[in-house]
Amino acid sequence: LAAMADTIRGGLEARRLKQLTLPKEELRLVIPFVRGFIQPPEQSPYMVAGGLLASLEAAARDEFTRALGARIAQRVNPALERLVAYLDGPYRAAARETVGVGNLAGGDAYYRALVRRHTTMDVLPDAVHRIGLAEVARIDSAMAKVRAELGFTGTKAEFHEQLRKDPRFYA
């Protein structure tokens, strides 16, 4: 994990130097997410009791747990802290205000390549977007019919909340 965090930081730095950054708005979510992995060793999700550890003798289990706690405190947490400091410092300062790779140099070509890769069709991203909007409208219309058939009179959001709670809608 420590090596992975340092590798991520290095990759972000290389892309930052090429002005290929995340949007600042996305950092509002990313930084707390990464920070959430920094835990005291005894609270770390990596300190797993039971499982294979349960089959070890107490002394071996204690030694493993101690060594793992030390590794988390001395290597993993500092690497994650370096990543957070980088994201919240130099990276944030260089992060872009715009959202979407279409705003980057070569972004339009990248979108077209993604469309070809994921749809196997040679169509423009705008066409895929129009198809998506039409599909959302079709699904919204079908869901409106379902709400009417069920006699539901609330909003779409209230209906979706009902779907999550009502056992009638679970197989």
mmCIF file with all atom_site columns, C-alpha atoms in Angstrom:
data_model
loop_
_atom_site.group_PDB
_atom_site.id
_atom_site.type_symbol
_atom_site.label_atom_id
_atom_site.label_alt_id
_atom_site.label_comp_id
_atom_site.label_asym_id
_atom_site.label_entity_id
_atom_site.label_seq_id
_atom_site.pdbx_PDB_ins_code
_atom_site.Cartn_x
_atom_site.Cartn_y
_atom_site.Cartn_z
_atom_site.occupancy
_atom_site.B_iso_or_equiv
_atom_site.pdbx_formal_charge
_atom_site.auth_seq_id
_atom_site.auth_comp_id
_atom_site.auth_asym_id
_atom_site.auth_atom_id
_atom_site.pdbx_PDB_model_num
ATOM 1   C CA . LEU A 1 1   ? 0.000   0.000   0.000   1.00 0.00 ? 1   LEU A CA 1
ATOM 2   C CA . ALA A 1 2   ? 2.823   2.412   0.783   1.00 0.00 ? 2   ALA A CA 1
ATOM 3   C CA . ALA A 1 3   ? 4.441   1.744   -2.584  1.00 0.00 ? 3   ALA A CA 1
ATOM 4   C CA . MET A 1 4   ? 1.064   2.078   -4.310  1.00 0.00 ? 4   MET A CA 1
ATOM 5   C CA . ALA A 1 5   ? 0.377   5.467   -2.669  1.00 0.00 ? 5   ALA A CA 1
ATOM 6   C CA . ASP A 1 6   ? 3.826   6.715   -3.683  1.00 0.00 ? 6   ASP A CA 1
ATOM 7   C CA . THR A 1 7   ? 3.326   5.389   -7.227  1.00 0.00 ? 7   THR A CA 1
ATOM 8   C CA . ILE A 1 8   ? -0.030  7.155   -7.489  1.00 0.00 ? 8   ILE A CA 1
ATOM 9   C CA . ARG A 1 9   ? 1.571   10.372  -6.261  1.00 0.00 ? 9   ARG A CA 1
ATOM 10  C CA . GLY A 1 10  ? 4.354   10.023  -8.828  1.00 0.00 ? 10  GLY A CA 1
ATOM 11  C CA . GLY A 1 11  ? 1.880   9.405   -11.634 1.00 0.00 ? 11  GLY A CA 1
ATOM 12  C CA . LEU A 1 12  ? -0.223  12.383  -10.603 1.00 0.00 ? 12  LEU A CA 1
ATOM 13  C CA . GLU A 1 13  ? 2.903   14.570  -10.549 1.00 0.00 ? 13  GLU A CA 1
ATOM 14  C CA . ALA A 1 14  ? 3.920   13.437  -14.047 1.00 0.00 ? 14  ALA A CA 1
ATOM 15  C CA . ARG A 1 15  ? 0.433   14.233  -15.371 1.00 0.00 ? 15  ARG A CA 1
ATOM 16  C CA . ARG A 1 16  ? 0.339   17.539  -13.470 1.00 0.00 ? 16  ARG A CA 1
ATOM 17  C CA . LEU A 1 17  ? 3.535   18.616  -15.234 1.00 0.00 ? 17  LEU A CA 1
ATOM 18  C CA . LYS A 1 18  ? 1.708   17.923  -18.530 1.00 0.00 ? 18  LYS A CA 1
ATOM 19  C CA . GLN A 1 19  ? -1.296  19.904  -17.244 1.00 0.00 ? 19  GLN A CA 1
ATOM 20  C CA . LEU A 1 20  ? -3.439  16.758  -17.164 1.00 0.00 ? 20  LEU A CA 1
ATOM 21  C CA . THR A 1 21  ? -5.111  17.199  -13.795 1.00 0.00 ? 21  THR A CA 1
ATOM 22  C CA . LEU A 1 22  ? -8.355  16.346  -12.112 1.00 0.00 ? 22  LEU A CA 1
ATOM 23  C CA . PRO A 1 23  ? -10.869 19.158  -11.724 1.00 0.00 ? 23  PRO A CA 1
ATOM 24  C CA . LYS A 1 24  ? -10.625 21.082  -8.443  1.00 0.00 ? 24  LYS A CA 1
ATOM 25  C CA . GLU A 1 25  ? -14.227 20.118  -7.715  1.00 0.00 ? 25  GLU A CA 1
ATOM 26  C CA . GLU A 1 26  ? -13.304 16.429  -7.805  1.00 0.00 ? 26  GLU A CA 1
ATOM 27  C CA . LEU A 1 27  ? -10.532 16.976  -5.257  1.00 0.00 ? 27  LEU A CA 1
ATOM 28  C CA . ARG A 1 28  ? -13.236 18.030  -2.799  1.00 0.00 ? 28  ARG A CA 1
ATOM 29  C CA . LEU A 1 29  ? -14.227 14.333  -2.756  1.00 0.00 ? 29  LEU A CA 1
ATOM 30  C CA . VAL A 1 30  ? -10.890 12.634  -3.458  1.00 0.00 ? 30  VAL A CA 1
ATOM 31  C CA . ILE A 1 31  ? -8.869  14.164  -0.624  1.00 0.00 ? 31  ILE A CA 1
ATOM 32  C CA . PRO A 1 32  ? -11.235 13.136  2.217   1.00 0.00 ? 32  PRO A CA 1
ATOM 33  C CA . PHE A 1 33  ? -11.571 9.697   0.594   1.00 0.00 ? 33  PHE A CA 1
ATOM 34  C CA . VAL A 1 34  ? -7.805  9.126   0.654   1.00 0.00 ? 34  VAL A CA 1
ATOM 35  C CA . ARG A 1 35  ? -7.513  10.704  4.112   1.00 0.00 ? 35  ARG A CA 1
ATOM 36  C CA . GLY A 1 36  ? -10.086 8.170   5.355   1.00 0.00 ? 36  GLY A CA 1
ATOM 37  C CA . PHE A 1 37  ? -7.573  5.350   4.861   1.00 0.00 ? 37  PHE A CA 1
ATOM 38  C CA . ILE A 1 38  ? -5.189  6.904   7.382   1.00 0.00 ? 38  ILE A CA 1
ATOM 39  C CA . GLN A 1 39  ? -6.060  5.184   10.643  1.00 0.00 ? 39  GLN A CA 1
ATOM 40  C CA . PRO A 1 40  ? -4.198  4.334   13.834  1.00 0.00 ? 40  PRO A CA 1
ATOM 41  C CA . PRO A 1 41  ? -2.891  0.789   13.377  1.00 0.00 ? 41  PRO A CA 1
ATOM 42  C CA . GLU A 1 42  ? -5.329  -0.671  15.916  1.00 0.00 ? 42  GLU A CA 1
ATOM 43  C CA . GLN A 1 43  ? -8.272  0.823   13.940  1.00 0.00 ? 43  GLN A CA 1
ATOM 44  C CA . SER A 1 44  ? -6.917  0.018   10.500  1.00 0.00 ? 44  SER A CA 1
ATOM 45  C CA . PRO A 1 45  ? -9.103  -2.175  8.305   1.00 0.00 ? 45  PRO A CA 1
ATOM 46  C CA . TYR A 1 46  ? -5.935  -4.149  7.526   1.00 0.00 ? 46  TYR A CA 1
ATOM 47  C CA . MET A 1 47  ? -5.698  -5.382  11.115  1.00 0.00 ? 47  MET A CA 1
ATOM 48  C CA . VAL A 1 48  ? -7.965  -8.352  10.544  1.00 0.00 ? 48  VAL A CA 1
ATOM 49  C CA . ALA A 1 49  ? -8.689  -10.652 13.444  1.00 0.00 ? 49  ALA A CA 1
ATOM 50  C CA . GLY A 1 50  ? -9.801  -14.215 12.876  1.00 0.00 ? 50  GLY A CA 1
ATOM 51  C CA . GLY A 1 51  ? -9.406  -16.013 9.564   1.00 0.00 ? 51  GLY A CA 1
ATOM 52  C CA . LEU A 1 52  ? -5.957  -17.462 9.056   1.00 0.00 ? 52  LEU A CA 1
ATOM 53  C CA . LEU A 1 53  ? -4.613  -15.519 12.028  1.00 0.00 ? 53  LEU A CA 1
ATOM 54  C CA . ALA A 1 54  ? -6.922  -17.462 14.333  1.00 0.00 ? 54  ALA A CA 1
ATOM 55  C CA . SER A 1 55  ? -5.104  -20.660 13.364  1.00 0.00 ? 55  SER A CA 1
ATOM 56  C CA . LEU A 1 56  ? -1.736  -19.312 14.568  1.00 0.00 ? 56  LEU A CA 1
ATOM 57  C CA . GLU A 1 57  ? -0.411  -19.796 18.046  1.00 0.00 ? 57  GLU A CA 1
ATOM 58  C CA . ALA A 1 58  ? -0.997  -16.753 20.248  1.00 0.00 ? 58  ALA A CA 1
ATOM 59  C CA . ALA A 1 59  ? 2.679   -15.719 20.243  1.00 0.00 ? 59  ALA A CA 1
ATOM 60  C CA . ALA A 1 60  ? 2.915   -15.888 16.434  1.00 0.00 ? 60  ALA A CA 1
ATOM 61  C CA . ARG A 1 61  ? -0.385  -14.053 16.049  1.00 0.00 ? 61  ARG A CA 1
ATOM 62  C CA . ASP A 1 62  ? 0.759   -11.328 18.463  1.00 0.00 ? 62  ASP A CA 1
ATOM 63  C CA . GLU A 1 63  ? 4.091   -10.967 16.657  1.00 0.00 ? 63  GLU A CA 1
ATOM 64  C CA . PHE A 1 64  ? 2.360   -10.716 13.274  1.00 0.00 ? 64  PHE A CA 1
ATOM 65  C CA . THR A 1 65  ? -0.128  -8.149  14.596  1.00 0.00 ? 65  THR A CA 1
ATOM 66  C CA . ARG A 1 66  ? 2.690   -6.106  16.154  1.00 0.00 ? 66  ARG A CA 1
ATOM 67  C CA . ALA A 1 67  ? 4.723   -6.178  12.931  1.00 0.00 ? 67  ALA A CA 1
ATOM 68  C CA . LEU A 1 68  ? 1.685   -5.265  10.850  1.00 0.00 ? 68  LEU A CA 1
ATOM 69  C CA . GLY A 1 69  ? 0.830   -2.386  13.188  1.00 0.00 ? 69  GLY A CA 1
ATOM 70  C CA . ALA A 1 70  ? 4.405   -1.109  12.922  1.00 0.00 ? 70  ALA A CA 1
ATOM 71  C CA . ARG A 1 71  ? 4.299   -1.353  9.116   1.00 0.00 ? 71  ARG A CA 1
ATOM 72  C CA . ILE A 1 72  ? 1.031   0.595   9.022   1.00 0.00 ? 72  ILE A CA 1
ATOM 73  C CA . ALA A 1 73  ? 2.369   3.290   11.380  1.00 0.00 ? 73  ALA A CA 1
ATOM 74  C CA . GLN A 1 74  ? 5.819   3.581   9.798   1.00 0.00 ? 74  GLN A CA 1
ATOM 75  C CA . ARG A 1 75  ? 5.166   3.032   6.090   1.00 0.00 ? 75  ARG A CA 1
ATOM 76  C CA . VAL A 1 76  ? 1.511   2.933   5.039   1.00 0.00 ? 76  VAL A CA 1
ATOM 77  C CA . ASN A 1 77  ? 0.167   5.936   6.939   1.00 0.00 ? 77  ASN A CA 1
ATOM 78  C CA . PRO A 1 78  ? 3.142   8.188   6.074   1.00 0.00 ? 78  PRO A CA 1
ATOM 79  C CA . ALA A 1 79  ? 2.770   7.301   2.371   1.00 0.00 ? 79  ALA A CA 1
ATOM 80  C CA . LEU A 1 80  ? -0.941  8.098   2.499   1.00 0.00 ? 80  LEU A CA 1
ATOM 81  C CA . GLU A 1 81  ? -0.172  11.333  4.361   1.00 0.00 ? 81  GLU A CA 1
ATOM 82  C CA . ARG A 1 82  ? 2.330   12.279  1.630   1.00 0.00 ? 82  ARG A CA 1
ATOM 83  C CA . LEU A 1 83  ? -0.319  11.594  -0.998  1.00 0.00 ? 83  LEU A CA 1
ATOM 84  C CA . VAL A 1 84  ? -2.915  13.724  0.814   1.00 0.00 ? 84  VAL A CA 1
ATOM 85  C CA . ALA A 1 85  ? -0.389  16.550  1.341   1.00 0.00 ? 85  ALA A CA 1
ATOM 86  C CA . TYR A 1 86  ? 0.486   16.461  -2.355  1.00 0.00 ? 86  TYR A CA 1
ATOM 87  C CA . LEU A 1 87  ? -3.157  16.423  -3.449  1.00 0.00 ? 87  LEU A CA 1
ATOM 88  C CA . ASP A 1 88  ? -4.070  19.239  -1.078  1.00 0.00 ? 88  ASP A CA 1
ATOM 89  C CA . GLY A 1 89  ? -0.962  21.282  -1.924  1.00 0.00 ? 89  GLY A CA 1
ATOM 90  C CA . PRO A 1 90  ? 0.828   21.412  -5.287  1.00 0.00 ? 90  PRO A CA 1
ATOM 91  C CA . TYR A 1 91  ? -1.765  19.320  -7.096  1.00 0.00 ? 91  TYR A CA 1
ATOM 92  C CA . ARG A 1 92  ? -4.738  21.405  -5.920  1.00 0.00 ? 92  ARG A CA 1
ATOM 93  C CA . ALA A 1 93  ? -2.893  24.582  -6.915  1.00 0.00 ? 93  ALA A CA 1
ATOM 94  C CA . ALA A 1 94  ? -2.503  23.237  -10.464 1.00 0.00 ? 94  ALA A CA 1
ATOM 95  C CA . ALA A 1 95  ? -5.887  21.477  -10.721 1.00 0.00 ? 95  ALA A CA 1
ATOM 96  C CA . ARG A 1 96  ? -8.174  22.756  -13.424 1.00 0.00 ? 96  ARG A CA 1
ATOM 97  C CA . GLU A 1 97  ? -11.452 24.581  -12.967 1.00 0.00 ? 97  GLU A CA 1
ATOM 98  C CA . THR A 1 98  ? -13.148 22.741  -15.835 1.00 0.00 ? 98  THR A CA 1
ATOM 99  C CA . VAL A 1 99  ? -14.766 19.318  -15.715 1.00 0.00 ? 99  VAL A CA 1
ATOM 100 C CA . GLY A 1 100 ? -14.483 16.626  -18.402 1.00 0.00 ? 100 GLY A CA 1
ATOM 101 C CA . VAL A 1 101 ? -11.519 15.462  -20.433 1.00 0.00 ? 101 VAL A CA 1
ATOM 102 C CA . GLY A 1 102 ? -12.986 17.267  -23.439 1.00 0.00 ? 102 GLY A CA 1
ATOM 103 C CA . ASN A 1 103 ? -11.518 20.423  -21.903 1.00 0.00 ? 103 ASN A CA 1
ATOM 104 C CA . LEU A 1 104 ? -7.985  19.055  -22.089 1.00 0.00 ? 104 LEU A CA 1
ATOM 105 C CA . ALA A 1 105 ? -5.666  19.223  -25.083 1.00 0.00 ? 105 ALA A CA 1
ATOM 106 C CA . GLY A 1 106 ? -6.616  16.279  -27.284 1.00 0.00 ? 106 GLY A CA 1
ATOM 107 C CA . GLY A 1 107 ? -9.721  15.668  -25.196 1.00 0.00 ? 107 GLY A CA 1
ATOM 108 C CA . ASP A 1 108 ? -12.093 15.490  -28.166 1.00 0.00 ? 108 ASP A CA 1
ATOM 109 C CA . ALA A 1 109 ? -9.963  12.821  -29.812 1.00 0.00 ? 109 ALA A CA 1
ATOM 110 C CA . TYR A 1 110 ? -9.804  10.959  -26.503 1.00 0.00 ? 110 TYR A CA 1
ATOM 111 C CA . TYR A 1 111 ? -13.598 10.994  -26.184 1.00 0.00 ? 111 TYR A CA 1
ATOM 112 C CA . ARG A 1 112 ? -13.932 9.657   -29.751 1.00 0.00 ? 112 ARG A CA 1
ATOM 113 C CA . ALA A 1 113 ? -11.451 6.875   -28.952 1.00 0.00 ? 113 ALA A CA 1
ATOM 114 C CA . LEU A 1 114 ? -13.400 5.994   -25.791 1.00 0.00 ? 114 LEU A CA 1
ATOM 115 C CA . VAL A 1 115 ? -16.662 5.844   -27.757 1.00 0.00 ? 115 VAL A CA 1
ATOM 116 C CA . ARG A 1 116 ? -15.100 3.520   -30.334 1.00 0.00 ? 116 ARG A CA 1
ATOM 117 C CA . ARG A 1 117 ? -13.620 1.334   -27.600 1.00 0.00 ? 117 ARG A CA 1
ATOM 118 C CA . HIS A 1 118 ? -16.747 1.044   -25.469 1.00 0.00 ? 118 HIS A CA 1
ATOM 119 C CA . THR A 1 119 ? -19.421 0.963   -28.166 1.00 0.00 ? 119 THR A CA 1
ATOM 120 C CA . THR A 1 120 ? -17.476 -0.591  -31.073 1.00 0.00 ? 120 THR A CA 1
ATOM 121 C CA . MET A 1 121 ? -19.167 2.075   -33.232 1.00 0.00 ? 121 MET A CA 1
ATOM 122 C CA . ASP A 1 122 ? -17.475 4.898   -35.063 1.00 0.00 ? 122 ASP A CA 1
ATOM 123 C CA . VAL A 1 123 ? -19.872 7.618   -33.936 1.00 0.00 ? 123 VAL A CA 1
ATOM 124 C CA . LEU A 1 124 ? -19.239 11.010  -32.402 1.00 0.00 ? 124 LEU A CA 1
ATOM 125 C CA . PRO A 1 125 ? -19.561 11.464  -28.638 1.00 0.00 ? 125 PRO A CA 1
ATOM 126 C CA . ASP A 1 126 ? -22.419 13.929  -29.222 1.00 0.00 ? 126 ASP A CA 1
ATOM 127 C CA . ALA A 1 127 ? -24.380 11.161  -30.955 1.00 0.00 ? 127 ALA A CA 1
ATOM 128 C CA . VAL A 1 128 ? -23.828 8.844   -27.987 1.00 0.00 ? 128 VAL A CA 1
ATOM 129 C CA . HIS A 1 129 ? -24.972 11.642  -25.678 1.00 0.00 ? 129 HIS A CA 1
ATOM 130 C CA . ARG A 1 130 ? -28.158 12.168  -27.720 1.00 0.00 ? 130 ARG A CA 1
ATOM 131 C CA . ILE A 1 131 ? -28.834 8.421   -27.667 1.00 0.00 ? 131 ILE A CA 1
ATOM 132 C CA . GLY A 1 132 ? -28.322 8.438   -23.892 1.00 0.00 ? 132 GLY A CA 1
ATOM 133 C CA . LEU A 1 133 ? -30.696 11.360  -23.396 1.00 0.00 ? 133 LEU A CA 1
ATOM 134 C CA . ALA A 1 134 ? -33.336 9.637   -25.545 1.00 0.00 ? 134 ALA A CA 1
ATOM 135 C CA . GLU A 1 135 ? -32.902 6.435   -23.541 1.00 0.00 ? 135 GLU A CA 1
ATOM 136 C CA . VAL A 1 136 ? -33.259 8.297   -20.240 1.00 0.00 ? 136 VAL A CA 1
ATOM 137 C CA . ALA A 1 137 ? -36.454 9.920   -21.559 1.00 0.00 ? 137 ALA A CA 1
ATOM 138 C CA . ARG A 1 138 ? -37.785 6.497   -22.638 1.00 0.00 ? 138 ARG A CA 1
ATOM 139 C CA . ILE A 1 139 ? -37.037 4.984   -19.219 1.00 0.00 ? 139 ILE A CA 1
ATOM 140 C CA . ASP A 1 140 ? -38.554 7.991   -17.423 1.00 0.00 ? 140 ASP A CA 1
ATOM 141 C CA . SER A 1 141 ? -41.715 7.558   -19.469 1.00 0.00 ? 141 SER A CA 1
ATOM 142 C CA . ALA A 1 142 ? -41.874 3.830   -18.702 1.00 0.00 ? 142 ALA A CA 1
ATOM 143 C CA . MET A 1 143 ? -41.334 4.504   -14.991 1.00 0.00 ? 143 MET A CA 1
ATOM 144 C CA . ALA A 1 144 ? -44.090 7.129   -15.026 1.00 0.00 ? 144 ALA A CA 1
ATOM 145 C CA . LYS A 1 145 ? -46.430 4.412   -16.338 1.00 0.00 ? 145 LYS A CA 1
ATOM 146 C CA . VAL A 1 146 ? -45.306 2.048   -13.566 1.00 0.00 ? 146 VAL A CA 1
ATOM 147 C CA . ARG A 1 147 ? -45.914 4.744   -10.943 1.00 0.00 ? 147 ARG A CA 1
ATOM 148 C CA . ALA A 1 148 ? -49.392 5.335   -12.376 1.00 0.00 ? 148 ALA A CA 1
ATOM 149 C CA . GLU A 1 149 ? -50.175 1.592   -12.435 1.00 0.00 ? 149 GLU A CA 1
ATOM 150 C CA . LEU A 1 150 ? -49.161 1.372   -8.774  1.00 0.00 ? 150 LEU A CA 1
ATOM 151 C CA . GLY A 1 151 ? -51.265 4.405   -7.912  1.00 0.00 ? 151 GLY A CA 1
ATOM 152 C CA . PHE A 1 152 ? -48.203 6.270   -6.662  1.00 0.00 ? 152 PHE A CA 1
ATOM 153 C CA . THR A 1 153 ? -48.818 10.016  -6.507  1.00 0.00 ? 153 THR A CA 1
ATOM 154 C CA . GLY A 1 154 ? -45.497 11.324  -5.133  1.00 0.00 ? 154 GLY A CA 1
ATOM 155 C CA . THR A 1 155 ? -42.460 12.640  -6.944  1.00 0.00 ? 155 THR A CA 1
ATOM 156 C CA . LYS A 1 156 ? -39.950 10.574  -8.920  1.00 0.00 ? 156 LYS A CA 1
ATOM 157 C CA . ALA A 1 157 ? -37.463 10.942  -6.049  1.00 0.00 ? 157 ALA A CA 1
ATOM 158 C CA . GLU A 1 158 ? -40.052 9.757   -3.530  1.00 0.00 ? 158 GLU A CA 1
ATOM 159 C CA . PHE A 1 159 ? -40.848 6.785   -5.757  1.00 0.00 ? 159 PHE A CA 1
ATOM 160 C CA . HIS A 1 160 ? -37.173 5.820   -5.959  1.00 0.00 ? 160 HIS A CA 1
ATOM 161 C CA . GLU A 1 161 ? -36.953 6.039   -2.168  1.00 0.00 ? 161 GLU A CA 1
ATOM 162 C CA . GLN A 1 162 ? -40.036 3.797   -1.924  1.00 0.00 ? 162 GLN A CA 1
ATOM 163 C CA . LEU A 1 163 ? -38.396 1.293   -4.280  1.00 0.00 ? 163 LEU A CA 1
ATOM 164 C CA . ARG A 1 164 ? -35.411 1.062   -1.935  1.00 0.00 ? 164 ARG A CA 1
ATOM 165 C CA . LYS A 1 165 ? -37.573 0.475   1.143   1.00 0.00 ? 165 LYS A CA 1
ATOM 166 C CA . ASP A 1 166 ? -40.630 -1.488  0.083   1.00 0.00 ? 166 ASP A CA 1
ATOM 167 C CA . PRO A 1 167 ? -40.092 -5.294  0.202   1.00 0.00 ? 167 PRO A CA 1
ATOM 168 C CA . ARG A 1 168 ? -42.683 -5.720  -2.584  1.00 0.00 ? 168 ARG A CA 1
ATOM 169 C CA . PHE A 1 169 ? -40.047 -4.491  -5.025  1.00 0.00 ? 169 PHE A CA 1
ATOM 170 C CA . TYR A 1 170 ? -37.417 -7.072  -4.110  1.00 0.00 ? 170 TYR A CA 1
ATOM 171 C CA . ALA A 1 171 ? -37.220 -10.503 -5.721  1.00 0.00 ? 171 ALA A CA 1
#
